[in-house]
Amino acid sequence: MLTFTFRRLIFAIPTLLFIALVIFLLLELAPGDPMANVPLTVPPEVKEQMRQALGLGEPAPIRFWKWIVQFFWIEPLNIFDHLFGTGFAEGKLRIISWQNRAPVFIVIAERIPQTLWVVGTAYVVAILIAIPVGIYSAYRQYSIFDQAGTFVTMIGFSVPPFFSGVLVIVIFAVQLRWFPSIYDTTHVVDDWDAFVFQLRQMFLPVMVLALQITSQLSRFMRASMLDNLGQDYVRTARAKGLRERSVVMIHVLRNSMIPVVTVIALGIPQVFGGAIITEQVFKVNGIGQLLITAIQANDLPMVQTLTFIFAVLIVLFNLIADVLYGILDPRIRYE
């Protein structure tokens, strides 16, 4: 297992470099000029000086190499300095956002807590609901519970978040006035009342996201359980006199979790990426909204860094899913 993990990490390096190159080239070819938002009264020579200050006067290969060095070397050194109080990255140029004139990783670190509060909570809630619902729906196939669950999950999977988000705002925030319609990112949780308000303002976006994620995970869980419930080893376990609870919750569930683990693992990068549409609807000042504003402002360093971070997370959690396969199913071995 260690050999397989090390080999996959080695193979991930050229994969990530190729992804970084593709992202860089796509943004280079994309229309838009970072100087487009500069007032028309600014003289052309000043604009040219600003362009040089942003590094746009250098050849594309040089800019790509500098960004790679900053991402993989200088930024990790800054994180190390922040954690241990050292000065290894002192004086070294970091990745700077053109829009905020601040290091990109500092801006991202400021937005991550809001995303984790909302999207992370929704993902955890969805997993806790989807797995039991999928298990019971498969065990009681074609029952009233299974048919009702199928109906709800089809609606949740089919209705886009920009529609369901506006719908719950109209019902629960405008008509019933139970919950706030806009997420207050400046709210600080320092006492019980503040915590209760945080839960209230999180309820609507978490409900919208959890419904969509639960619909997907529960269908995967149900289909995987149905595939395993008819296998020979299940009949053998029952013939040996094992309790039904042990057969379903130990033998069947463990094998059924293998494909579901892939879906869960590949969905975790979405937590860090934020639900872009939902964050826009509820005005959550998270990573998703940061990406949208960076695209609108032609902030190429921010867009480039965010998209590459998402790619790194996807490659990383693909590896984690493969390792978990061997833990869930002893028959799977990587040599």
PDB file of N, CA and C in Angstrom, residues 121 197 228 266:
ATOM      1  N   THR A 121     -20.768  22.276   6.345  1.00  0.00           N
ATOM      2  CA  THR A 121     -21.879  21.765   7.170  1.00  0.00           C
ATOM      3  C   THR A 121     -22.911  21.051   6.312  1.00  0.00           C
ATOM      4  N   PHE A 197     -28.160  32.733  16.176  1.00  0.00           N
ATOM      5  CA  PHE A 197     -28.341  33.512  14.952  1.00  0.00           C
ATOM      6  C   PHE A 197     -27.510  32.930  13.804  1.00  0.00           C
ATOM      7  N   ASN A 228     -25.386  -5.535  -3.966  1.00  0.00           N
ATOM      8  CA  ASN A 228     -24.746  -6.476  -3.035  1.00  0.00           C
ATOM      9  C   ASN A 228     -25.743  -7.365  -2.302  1.00  0.00           C
ATOM     10  N   LEU A 266     -14.564  12.602  -4.003  1.00  0.00           N
ATOM     11  CA  LEU A 266     -14.469  13.573  -5.091  1.00  0.00           C
ATOM     12  C   LEU A 266     -15.350  14.794  -4.847  1.00  0.00           C
TER      13      LEU A 266
END
